[in-house]
mmCIF file of C-alpha atoms and ligand atoms in Angstrom:
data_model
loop_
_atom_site.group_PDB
_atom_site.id
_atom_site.type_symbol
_atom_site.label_atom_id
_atom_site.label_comp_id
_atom_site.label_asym_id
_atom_site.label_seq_id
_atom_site.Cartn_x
_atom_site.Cartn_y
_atom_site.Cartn_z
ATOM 1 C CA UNK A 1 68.706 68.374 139.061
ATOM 2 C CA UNK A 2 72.200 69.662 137.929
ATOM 3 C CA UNK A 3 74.411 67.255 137.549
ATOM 4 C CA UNK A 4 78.628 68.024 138.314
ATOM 5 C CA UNK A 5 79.951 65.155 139.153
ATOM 6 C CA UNK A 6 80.127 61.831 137.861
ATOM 7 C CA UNK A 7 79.308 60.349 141.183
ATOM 8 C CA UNK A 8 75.685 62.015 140.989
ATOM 9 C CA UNK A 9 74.580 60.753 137.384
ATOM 10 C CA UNK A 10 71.911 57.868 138.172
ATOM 11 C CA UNK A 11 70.976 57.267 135.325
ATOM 12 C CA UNK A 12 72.612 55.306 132.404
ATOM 13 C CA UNK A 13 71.747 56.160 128.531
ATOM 14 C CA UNK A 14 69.140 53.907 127.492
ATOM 15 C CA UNK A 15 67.244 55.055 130.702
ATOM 16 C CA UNK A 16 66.538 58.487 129.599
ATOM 17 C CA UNK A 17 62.986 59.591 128.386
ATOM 18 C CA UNK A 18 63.374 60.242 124.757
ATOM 19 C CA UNK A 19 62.503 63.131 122.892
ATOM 20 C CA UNK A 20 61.137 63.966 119.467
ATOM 21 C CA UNK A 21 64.854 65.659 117.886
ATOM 22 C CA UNK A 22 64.167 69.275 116.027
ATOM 23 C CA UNK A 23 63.250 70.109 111.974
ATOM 24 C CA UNK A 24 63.480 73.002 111.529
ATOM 25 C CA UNK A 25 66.501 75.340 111.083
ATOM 26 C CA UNK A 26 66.229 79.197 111.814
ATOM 27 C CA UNK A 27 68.612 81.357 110.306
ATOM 28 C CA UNK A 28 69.396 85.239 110.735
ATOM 29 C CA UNK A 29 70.824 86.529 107.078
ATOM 30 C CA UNK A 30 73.440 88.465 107.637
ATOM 31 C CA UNK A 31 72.417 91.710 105.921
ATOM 32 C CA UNK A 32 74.571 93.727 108.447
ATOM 33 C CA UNK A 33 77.003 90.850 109.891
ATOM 34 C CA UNK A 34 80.138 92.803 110.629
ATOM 35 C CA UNK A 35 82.862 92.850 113.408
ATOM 36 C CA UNK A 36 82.544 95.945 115.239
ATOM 37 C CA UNK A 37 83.561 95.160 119.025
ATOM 38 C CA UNK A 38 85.496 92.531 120.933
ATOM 39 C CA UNK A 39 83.937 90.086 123.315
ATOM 40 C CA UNK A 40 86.196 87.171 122.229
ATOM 41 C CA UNK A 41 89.679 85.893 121.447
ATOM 42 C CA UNK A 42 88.923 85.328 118.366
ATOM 43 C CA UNK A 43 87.296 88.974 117.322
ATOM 44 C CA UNK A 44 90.572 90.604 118.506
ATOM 45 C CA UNK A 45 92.014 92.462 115.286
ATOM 46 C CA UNK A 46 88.947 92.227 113.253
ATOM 47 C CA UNK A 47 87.395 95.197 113.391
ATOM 48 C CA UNK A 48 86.327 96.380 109.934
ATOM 49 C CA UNK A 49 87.457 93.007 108.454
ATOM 50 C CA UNK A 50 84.313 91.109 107.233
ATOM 51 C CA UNK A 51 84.300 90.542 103.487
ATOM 52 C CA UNK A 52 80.658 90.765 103.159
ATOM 53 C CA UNK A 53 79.607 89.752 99.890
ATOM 54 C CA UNK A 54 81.740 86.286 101.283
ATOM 55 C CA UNK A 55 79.837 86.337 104.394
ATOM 56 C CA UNK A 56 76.554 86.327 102.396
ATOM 57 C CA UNK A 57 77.854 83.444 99.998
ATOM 58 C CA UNK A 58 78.920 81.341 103.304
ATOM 59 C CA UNK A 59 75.997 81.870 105.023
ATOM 60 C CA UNK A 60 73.815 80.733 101.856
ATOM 61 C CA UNK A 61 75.990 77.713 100.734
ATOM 62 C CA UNK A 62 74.889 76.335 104.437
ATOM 63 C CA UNK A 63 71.202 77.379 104.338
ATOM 64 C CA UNK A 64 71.184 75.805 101.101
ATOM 65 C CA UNK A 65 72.367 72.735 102.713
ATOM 66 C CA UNK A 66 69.990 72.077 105.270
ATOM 67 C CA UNK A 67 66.987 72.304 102.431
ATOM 68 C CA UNK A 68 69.090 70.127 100.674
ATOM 69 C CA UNK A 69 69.062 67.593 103.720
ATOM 70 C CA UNK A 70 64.948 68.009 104.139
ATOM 71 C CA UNK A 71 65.061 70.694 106.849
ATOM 72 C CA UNK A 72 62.515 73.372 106.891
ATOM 73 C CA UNK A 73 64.592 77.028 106.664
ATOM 74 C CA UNK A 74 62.665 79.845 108.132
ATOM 75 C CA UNK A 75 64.832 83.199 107.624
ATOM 76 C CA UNK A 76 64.638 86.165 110.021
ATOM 77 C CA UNK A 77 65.655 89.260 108.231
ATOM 78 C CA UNK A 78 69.473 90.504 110.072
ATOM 79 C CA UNK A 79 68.629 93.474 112.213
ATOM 80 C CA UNK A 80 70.870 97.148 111.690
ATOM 81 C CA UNK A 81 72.879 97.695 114.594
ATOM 82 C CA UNK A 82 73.413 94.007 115.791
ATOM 83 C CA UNK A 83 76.424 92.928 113.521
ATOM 84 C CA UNK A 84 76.488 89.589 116.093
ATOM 85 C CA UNK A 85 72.983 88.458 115.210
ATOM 86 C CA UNK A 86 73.316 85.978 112.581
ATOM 87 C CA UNK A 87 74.702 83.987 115.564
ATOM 88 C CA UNK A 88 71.426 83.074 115.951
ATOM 89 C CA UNK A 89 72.018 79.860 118.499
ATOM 90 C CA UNK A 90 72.655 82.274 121.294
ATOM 91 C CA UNK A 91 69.577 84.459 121.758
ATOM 92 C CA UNK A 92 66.942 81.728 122.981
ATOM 93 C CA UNK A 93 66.802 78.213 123.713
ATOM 94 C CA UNK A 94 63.412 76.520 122.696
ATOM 95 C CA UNK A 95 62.124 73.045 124.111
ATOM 96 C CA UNK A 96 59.501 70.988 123.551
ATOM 97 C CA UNK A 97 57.313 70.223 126.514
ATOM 98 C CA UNK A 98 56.095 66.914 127.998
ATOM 99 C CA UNK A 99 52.791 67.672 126.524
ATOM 100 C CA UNK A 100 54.217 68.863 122.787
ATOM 101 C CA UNK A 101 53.864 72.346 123.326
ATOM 102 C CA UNK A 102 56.442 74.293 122.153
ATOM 103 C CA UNK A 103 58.674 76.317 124.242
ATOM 104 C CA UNK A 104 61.308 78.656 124.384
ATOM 105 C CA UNK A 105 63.691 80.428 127.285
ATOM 106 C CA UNK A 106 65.147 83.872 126.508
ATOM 107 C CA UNK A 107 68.556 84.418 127.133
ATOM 108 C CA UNK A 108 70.647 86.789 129.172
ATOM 109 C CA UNK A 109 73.334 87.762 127.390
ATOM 110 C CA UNK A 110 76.587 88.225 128.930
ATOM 111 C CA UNK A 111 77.914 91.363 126.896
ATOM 112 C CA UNK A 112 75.782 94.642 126.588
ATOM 113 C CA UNK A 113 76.698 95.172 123.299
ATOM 114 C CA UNK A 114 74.364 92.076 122.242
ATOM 115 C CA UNK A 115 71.317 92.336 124.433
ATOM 116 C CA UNK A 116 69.534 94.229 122.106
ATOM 117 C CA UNK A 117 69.311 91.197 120.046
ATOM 118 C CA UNK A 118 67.100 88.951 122.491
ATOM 119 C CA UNK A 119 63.861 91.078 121.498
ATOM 120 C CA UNK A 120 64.068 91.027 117.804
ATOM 121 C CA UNK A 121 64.483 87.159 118.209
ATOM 122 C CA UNK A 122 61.589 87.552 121.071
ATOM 123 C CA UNK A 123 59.277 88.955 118.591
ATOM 124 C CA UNK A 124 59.781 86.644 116.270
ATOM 125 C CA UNK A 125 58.792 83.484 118.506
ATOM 126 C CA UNK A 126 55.925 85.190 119.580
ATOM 127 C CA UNK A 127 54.539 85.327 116.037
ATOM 128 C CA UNK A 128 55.536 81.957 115.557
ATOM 129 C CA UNK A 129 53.027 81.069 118.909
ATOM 130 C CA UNK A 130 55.525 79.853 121.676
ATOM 131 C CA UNK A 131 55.264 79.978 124.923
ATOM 132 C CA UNK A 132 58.337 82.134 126.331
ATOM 133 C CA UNK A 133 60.011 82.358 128.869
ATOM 134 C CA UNK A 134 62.383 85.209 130.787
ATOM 135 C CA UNK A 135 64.680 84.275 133.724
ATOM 136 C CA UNK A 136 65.108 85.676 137.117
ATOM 137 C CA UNK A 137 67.814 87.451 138.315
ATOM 138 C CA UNK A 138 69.993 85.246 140.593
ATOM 139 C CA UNK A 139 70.555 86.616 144.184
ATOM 140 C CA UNK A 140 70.104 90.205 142.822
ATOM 141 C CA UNK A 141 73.818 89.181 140.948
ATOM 142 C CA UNK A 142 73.950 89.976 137.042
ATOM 143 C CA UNK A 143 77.401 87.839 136.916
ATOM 144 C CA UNK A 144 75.316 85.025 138.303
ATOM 145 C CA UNK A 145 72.169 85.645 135.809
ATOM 146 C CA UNK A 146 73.739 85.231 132.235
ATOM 147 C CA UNK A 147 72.766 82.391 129.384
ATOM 148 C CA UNK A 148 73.226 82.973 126.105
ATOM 149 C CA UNK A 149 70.946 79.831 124.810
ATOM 150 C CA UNK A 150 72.048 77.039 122.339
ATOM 151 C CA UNK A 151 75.652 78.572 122.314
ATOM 152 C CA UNK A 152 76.026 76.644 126.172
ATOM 153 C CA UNK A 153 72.737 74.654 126.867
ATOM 154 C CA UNK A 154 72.874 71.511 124.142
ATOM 155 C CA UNK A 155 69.907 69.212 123.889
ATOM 156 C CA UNK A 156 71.005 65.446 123.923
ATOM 157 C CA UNK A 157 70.334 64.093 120.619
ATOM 158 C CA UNK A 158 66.541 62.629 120.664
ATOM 159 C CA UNK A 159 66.227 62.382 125.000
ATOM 160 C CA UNK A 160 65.461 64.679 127.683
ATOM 161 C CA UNK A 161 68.455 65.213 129.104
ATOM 162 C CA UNK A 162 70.754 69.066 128.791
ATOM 163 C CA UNK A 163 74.168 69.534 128.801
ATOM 164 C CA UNK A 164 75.119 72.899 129.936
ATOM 165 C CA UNK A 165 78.172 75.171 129.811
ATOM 166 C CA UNK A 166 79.032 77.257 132.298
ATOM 167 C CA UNK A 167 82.048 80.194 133.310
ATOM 168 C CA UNK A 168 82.363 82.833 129.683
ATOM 169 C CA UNK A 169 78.863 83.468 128.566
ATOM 170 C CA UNK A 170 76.556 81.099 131.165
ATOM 171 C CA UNK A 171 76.224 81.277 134.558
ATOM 172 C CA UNK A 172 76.403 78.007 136.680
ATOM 173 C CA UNK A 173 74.029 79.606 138.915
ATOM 174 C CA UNK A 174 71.172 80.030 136.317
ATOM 175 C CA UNK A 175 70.972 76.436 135.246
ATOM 176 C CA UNK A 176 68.829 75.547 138.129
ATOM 177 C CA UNK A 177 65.950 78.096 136.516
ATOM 178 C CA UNK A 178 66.525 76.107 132.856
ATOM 179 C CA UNK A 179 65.918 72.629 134.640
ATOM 180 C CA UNK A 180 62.717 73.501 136.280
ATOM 181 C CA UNK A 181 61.161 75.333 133.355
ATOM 182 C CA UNK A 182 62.446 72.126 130.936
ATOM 183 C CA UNK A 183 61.618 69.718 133.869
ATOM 184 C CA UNK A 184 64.874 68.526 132.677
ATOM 185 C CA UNK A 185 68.497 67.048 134.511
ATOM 186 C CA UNK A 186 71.502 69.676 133.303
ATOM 187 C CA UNK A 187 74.718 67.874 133.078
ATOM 188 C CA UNK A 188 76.809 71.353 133.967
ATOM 189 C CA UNK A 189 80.118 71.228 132.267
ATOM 190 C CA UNK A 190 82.482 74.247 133.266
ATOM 191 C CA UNK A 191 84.779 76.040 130.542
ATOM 192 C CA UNK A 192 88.026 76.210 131.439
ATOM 193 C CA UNK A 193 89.633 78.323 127.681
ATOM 194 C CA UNK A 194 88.713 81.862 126.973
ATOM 195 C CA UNK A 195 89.150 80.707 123.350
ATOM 196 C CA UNK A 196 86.069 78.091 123.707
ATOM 197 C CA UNK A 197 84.116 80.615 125.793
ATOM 198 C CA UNK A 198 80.539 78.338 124.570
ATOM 199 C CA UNK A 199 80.035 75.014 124.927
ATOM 200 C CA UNK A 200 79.389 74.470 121.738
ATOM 201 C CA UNK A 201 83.128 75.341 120.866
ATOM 202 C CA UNK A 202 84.022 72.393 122.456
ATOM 203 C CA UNK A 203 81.333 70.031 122.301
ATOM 204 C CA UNK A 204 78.834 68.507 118.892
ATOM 205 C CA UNK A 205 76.373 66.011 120.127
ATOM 206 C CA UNK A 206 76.241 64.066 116.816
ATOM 207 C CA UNK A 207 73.481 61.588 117.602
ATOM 208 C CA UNK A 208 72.584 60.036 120.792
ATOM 209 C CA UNK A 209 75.540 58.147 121.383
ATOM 210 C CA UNK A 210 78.567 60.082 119.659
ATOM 211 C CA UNK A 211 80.037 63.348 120.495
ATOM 212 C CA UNK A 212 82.590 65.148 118.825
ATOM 213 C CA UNK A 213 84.509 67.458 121.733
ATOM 214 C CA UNK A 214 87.785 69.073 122.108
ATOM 215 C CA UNK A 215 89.020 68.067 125.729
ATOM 216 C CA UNK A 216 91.547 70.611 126.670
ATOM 217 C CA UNK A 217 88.024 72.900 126.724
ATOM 218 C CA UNK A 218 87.274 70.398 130.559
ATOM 219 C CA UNK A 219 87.924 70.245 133.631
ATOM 220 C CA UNK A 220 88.523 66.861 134.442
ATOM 221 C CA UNK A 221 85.025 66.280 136.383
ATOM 222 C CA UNK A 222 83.415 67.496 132.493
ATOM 223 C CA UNK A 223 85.263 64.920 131.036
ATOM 224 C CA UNK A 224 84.341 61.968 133.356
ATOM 225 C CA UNK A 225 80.665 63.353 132.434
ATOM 226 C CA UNK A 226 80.986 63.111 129.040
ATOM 227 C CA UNK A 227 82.689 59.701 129.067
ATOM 228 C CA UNK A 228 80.144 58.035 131.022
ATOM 229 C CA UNK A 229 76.864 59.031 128.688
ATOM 230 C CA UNK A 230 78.146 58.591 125.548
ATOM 231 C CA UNK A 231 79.692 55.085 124.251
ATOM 232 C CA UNK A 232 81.468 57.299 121.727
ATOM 233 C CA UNK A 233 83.594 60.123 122.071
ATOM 234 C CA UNK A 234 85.440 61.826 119.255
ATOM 235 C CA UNK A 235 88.583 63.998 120.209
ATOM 236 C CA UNK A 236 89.683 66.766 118.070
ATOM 237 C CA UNK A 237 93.066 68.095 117.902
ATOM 238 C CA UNK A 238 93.920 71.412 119.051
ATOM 239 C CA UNK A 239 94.855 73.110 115.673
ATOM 240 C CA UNK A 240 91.566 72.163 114.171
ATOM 241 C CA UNK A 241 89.488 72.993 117.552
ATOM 242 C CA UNK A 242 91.082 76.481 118.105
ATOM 243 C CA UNK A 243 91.753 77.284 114.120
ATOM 244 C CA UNK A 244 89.345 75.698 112.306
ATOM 245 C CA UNK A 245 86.675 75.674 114.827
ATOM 246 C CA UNK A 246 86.043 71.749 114.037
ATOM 247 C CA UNK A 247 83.801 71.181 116.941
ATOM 248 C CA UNK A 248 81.342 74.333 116.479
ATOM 249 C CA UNK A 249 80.534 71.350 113.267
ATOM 250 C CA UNK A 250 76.677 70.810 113.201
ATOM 251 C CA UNK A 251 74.905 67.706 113.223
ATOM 252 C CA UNK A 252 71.260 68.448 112.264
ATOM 253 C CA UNK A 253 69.619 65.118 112.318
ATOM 254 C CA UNK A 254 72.113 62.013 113.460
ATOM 255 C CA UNK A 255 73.676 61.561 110.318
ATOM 256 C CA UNK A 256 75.313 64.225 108.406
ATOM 257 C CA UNK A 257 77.441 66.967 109.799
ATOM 258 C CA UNK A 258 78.117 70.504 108.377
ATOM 259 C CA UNK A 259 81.433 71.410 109.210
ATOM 260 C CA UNK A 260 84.115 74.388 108.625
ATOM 261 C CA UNK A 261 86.656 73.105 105.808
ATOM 262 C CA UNK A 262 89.850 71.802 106.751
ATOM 263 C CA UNK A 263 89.060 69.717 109.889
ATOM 264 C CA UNK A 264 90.815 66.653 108.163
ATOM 265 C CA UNK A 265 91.608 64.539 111.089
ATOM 266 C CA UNK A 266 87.896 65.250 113.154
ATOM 267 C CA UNK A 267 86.469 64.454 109.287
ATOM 268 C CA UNK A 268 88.380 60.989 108.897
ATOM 269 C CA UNK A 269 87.128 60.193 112.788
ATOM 270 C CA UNK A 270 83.545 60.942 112.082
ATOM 271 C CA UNK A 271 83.186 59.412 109.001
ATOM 272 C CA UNK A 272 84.616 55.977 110.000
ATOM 273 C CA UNK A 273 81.825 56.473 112.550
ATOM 274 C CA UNK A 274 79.703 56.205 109.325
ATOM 275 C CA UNK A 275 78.653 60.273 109.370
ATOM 276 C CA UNK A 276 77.908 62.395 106.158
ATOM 277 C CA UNK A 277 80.259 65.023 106.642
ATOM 278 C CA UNK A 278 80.304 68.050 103.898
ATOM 279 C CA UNK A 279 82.862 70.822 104.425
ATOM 280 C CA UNK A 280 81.772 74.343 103.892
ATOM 281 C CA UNK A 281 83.540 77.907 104.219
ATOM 282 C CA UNK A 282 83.013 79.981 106.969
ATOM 283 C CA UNK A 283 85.726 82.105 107.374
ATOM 284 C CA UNK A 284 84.349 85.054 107.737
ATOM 285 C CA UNK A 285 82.071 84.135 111.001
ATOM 286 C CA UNK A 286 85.380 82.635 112.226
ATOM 287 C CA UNK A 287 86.561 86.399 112.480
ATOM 288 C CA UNK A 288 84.005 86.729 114.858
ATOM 289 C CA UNK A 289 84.188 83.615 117.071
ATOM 290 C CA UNK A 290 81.913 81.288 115.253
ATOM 291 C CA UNK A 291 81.277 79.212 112.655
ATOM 292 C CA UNK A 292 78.594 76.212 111.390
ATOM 293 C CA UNK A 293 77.012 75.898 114.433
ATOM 294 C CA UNK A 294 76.405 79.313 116.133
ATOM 295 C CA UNK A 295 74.601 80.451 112.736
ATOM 296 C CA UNK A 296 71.318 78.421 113.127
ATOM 297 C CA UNK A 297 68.868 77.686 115.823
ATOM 298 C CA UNK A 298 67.289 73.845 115.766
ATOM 299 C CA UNK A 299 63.895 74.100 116.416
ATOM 300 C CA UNK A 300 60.289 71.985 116.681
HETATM 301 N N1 LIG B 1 80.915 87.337 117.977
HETATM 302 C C1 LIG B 1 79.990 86.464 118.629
HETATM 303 C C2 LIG B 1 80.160 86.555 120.136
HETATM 304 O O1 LIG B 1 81.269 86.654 120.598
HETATM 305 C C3 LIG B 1 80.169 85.049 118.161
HETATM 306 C C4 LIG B 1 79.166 84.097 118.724
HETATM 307 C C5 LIG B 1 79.386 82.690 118.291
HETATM 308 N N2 LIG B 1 78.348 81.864 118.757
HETATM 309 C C6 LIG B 1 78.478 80.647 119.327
HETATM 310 N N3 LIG B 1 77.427 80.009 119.652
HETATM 311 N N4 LIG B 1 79.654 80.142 119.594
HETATM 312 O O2 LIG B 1 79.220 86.559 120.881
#
């Protein structure tokens, strides 16, 4: 079922099945991360401007971090000619079935310039020994057909429930697909900013009852959503949403969160919600539209 409205959610939090939460981090290493096109806001400008050698120290400060934390870190060498593919939450979206096999949908990408990137990623779960999946074509519409993976469809820490983006990168349209391969209710959430064109711009599920969003991302019906599962929501400001990309922060296991430096306020909120928060750089994915969270896929 996709849920819209607030009026349709019959369910209430400690209701929903739960679900064994992810340990293992992939990351893409940015061998040939570079801005080279424009498909957001935030790119505009940029062209040529990557630092690299920073980019590589960034990018290793936070895979350092998750070992650091007890994940598991595999690496997927970057791939010439797809300078976007150390954004590595956008490519698939992997699940763990009822029966503990693992899963994974491939997405659709809304820009041509990063298709290419769903079959490197492709191959690599297939050597790995999930079961993937590729979506339909909606009413023979490509503008009603796109997903691009963990950047808009967010598991709900530790139950079976999704909540997915919808209107920059995601199709509304599509989600119906994602909840009958995951047997799973979508809580749909449209975008309303072209700067927080994924929903994970705008919205960290820290654990299972706190979520760290930035609101002026909602329509009003999203919001109502979002109140009514989680006991605790955490607002971040605009500045530190739009310029410091706060809420692309990632919470890997419930208690600490990796998140780009300078997010003072959404830090002092989280921790006096008792969260680890470190602070890392990631200015140079920030060129590009993302930051802590669009450069690793969770996984099981
Ligand atoms: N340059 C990339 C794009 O526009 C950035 C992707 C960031 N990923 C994310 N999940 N927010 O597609």
């Amino acid at each position: 079922m996709i849920i819209q409205h607030r009026s349709e959610l019959n369910f209430k939090l400690d209701e929903l099945e739960p679900m064994q939460t992810p340990g293992r981090v992939l990351m893409v290493r940015p061998t040939y991360f570079d801005i080279e096109y424009v498909i957001n806001p935030h790119m505009e400008g940029n062209i040529g401007q990557v630092d690299k050698d920073q980019a590589m120290k960034e990018w290793e400060a936070l895979e350092n971090a998750y070992r650091e934390i007890g994940l598991d870190v595999p690496i997927l060498e970057g791939a010439e000619g797809y300078p976007d593919i150390v954004f590595c939450a956008n490519q698939s979206f992997p699940y763990l079935d009822r029966n503990g096999t693992r899963n994974v949908i491939m997405s659709r990408m809304a820009h041509p310039q990063r298709r290419g990137e769903v079959e490197y990623i492709r191959n690599w779960y297939a050597g790995q020994g999930y079961h993937i999946h590729q979506l339909n074509e909606v009413s023979s519409n490509p503008e009603m057909s796109y997903f691009e993976g963990m950047g808009d469809a967010l598991w709900h820490y530790g139950k079976r429930l999704i909540w997915g983006g919808y209107g920059y990168r995601t199709s509304l349209e599509i989600y119906s697909q994602i909840s009958e391969l995951t047997q799973t209710d979508i809580i749909a959430l449209e975008l309303t900013s072209p700067e927080f064109y994924h929903l994970d711009t705008c919205m960290s599920i820290l654990d299972d009852e706190h979520v760290l969003i930035y609101p002026g991302a909602f329509t009003q019906d999203g919001l109502d959503l979002i109140s009514a599962v989680f006991p605790h929501v955490i607002e971040a400001n605009s500045y530190e949403a739009a310029k410091r990309f706060a809420v692309n922060a990632c919470c890997p296991d419930g208690k600490h969160v990796f998140i780009q430096e300078g997010c003072t306020d959404a830090n002092q909120k989280m921790r006096d919600h008792e969260f680890d928060v470190r602070e890392f750089s990631t200015l140079e994915y920030m060129r590009s539209g993302g930051s802590v969270f669009c450069m690793k896929m969770m996984l099981w």
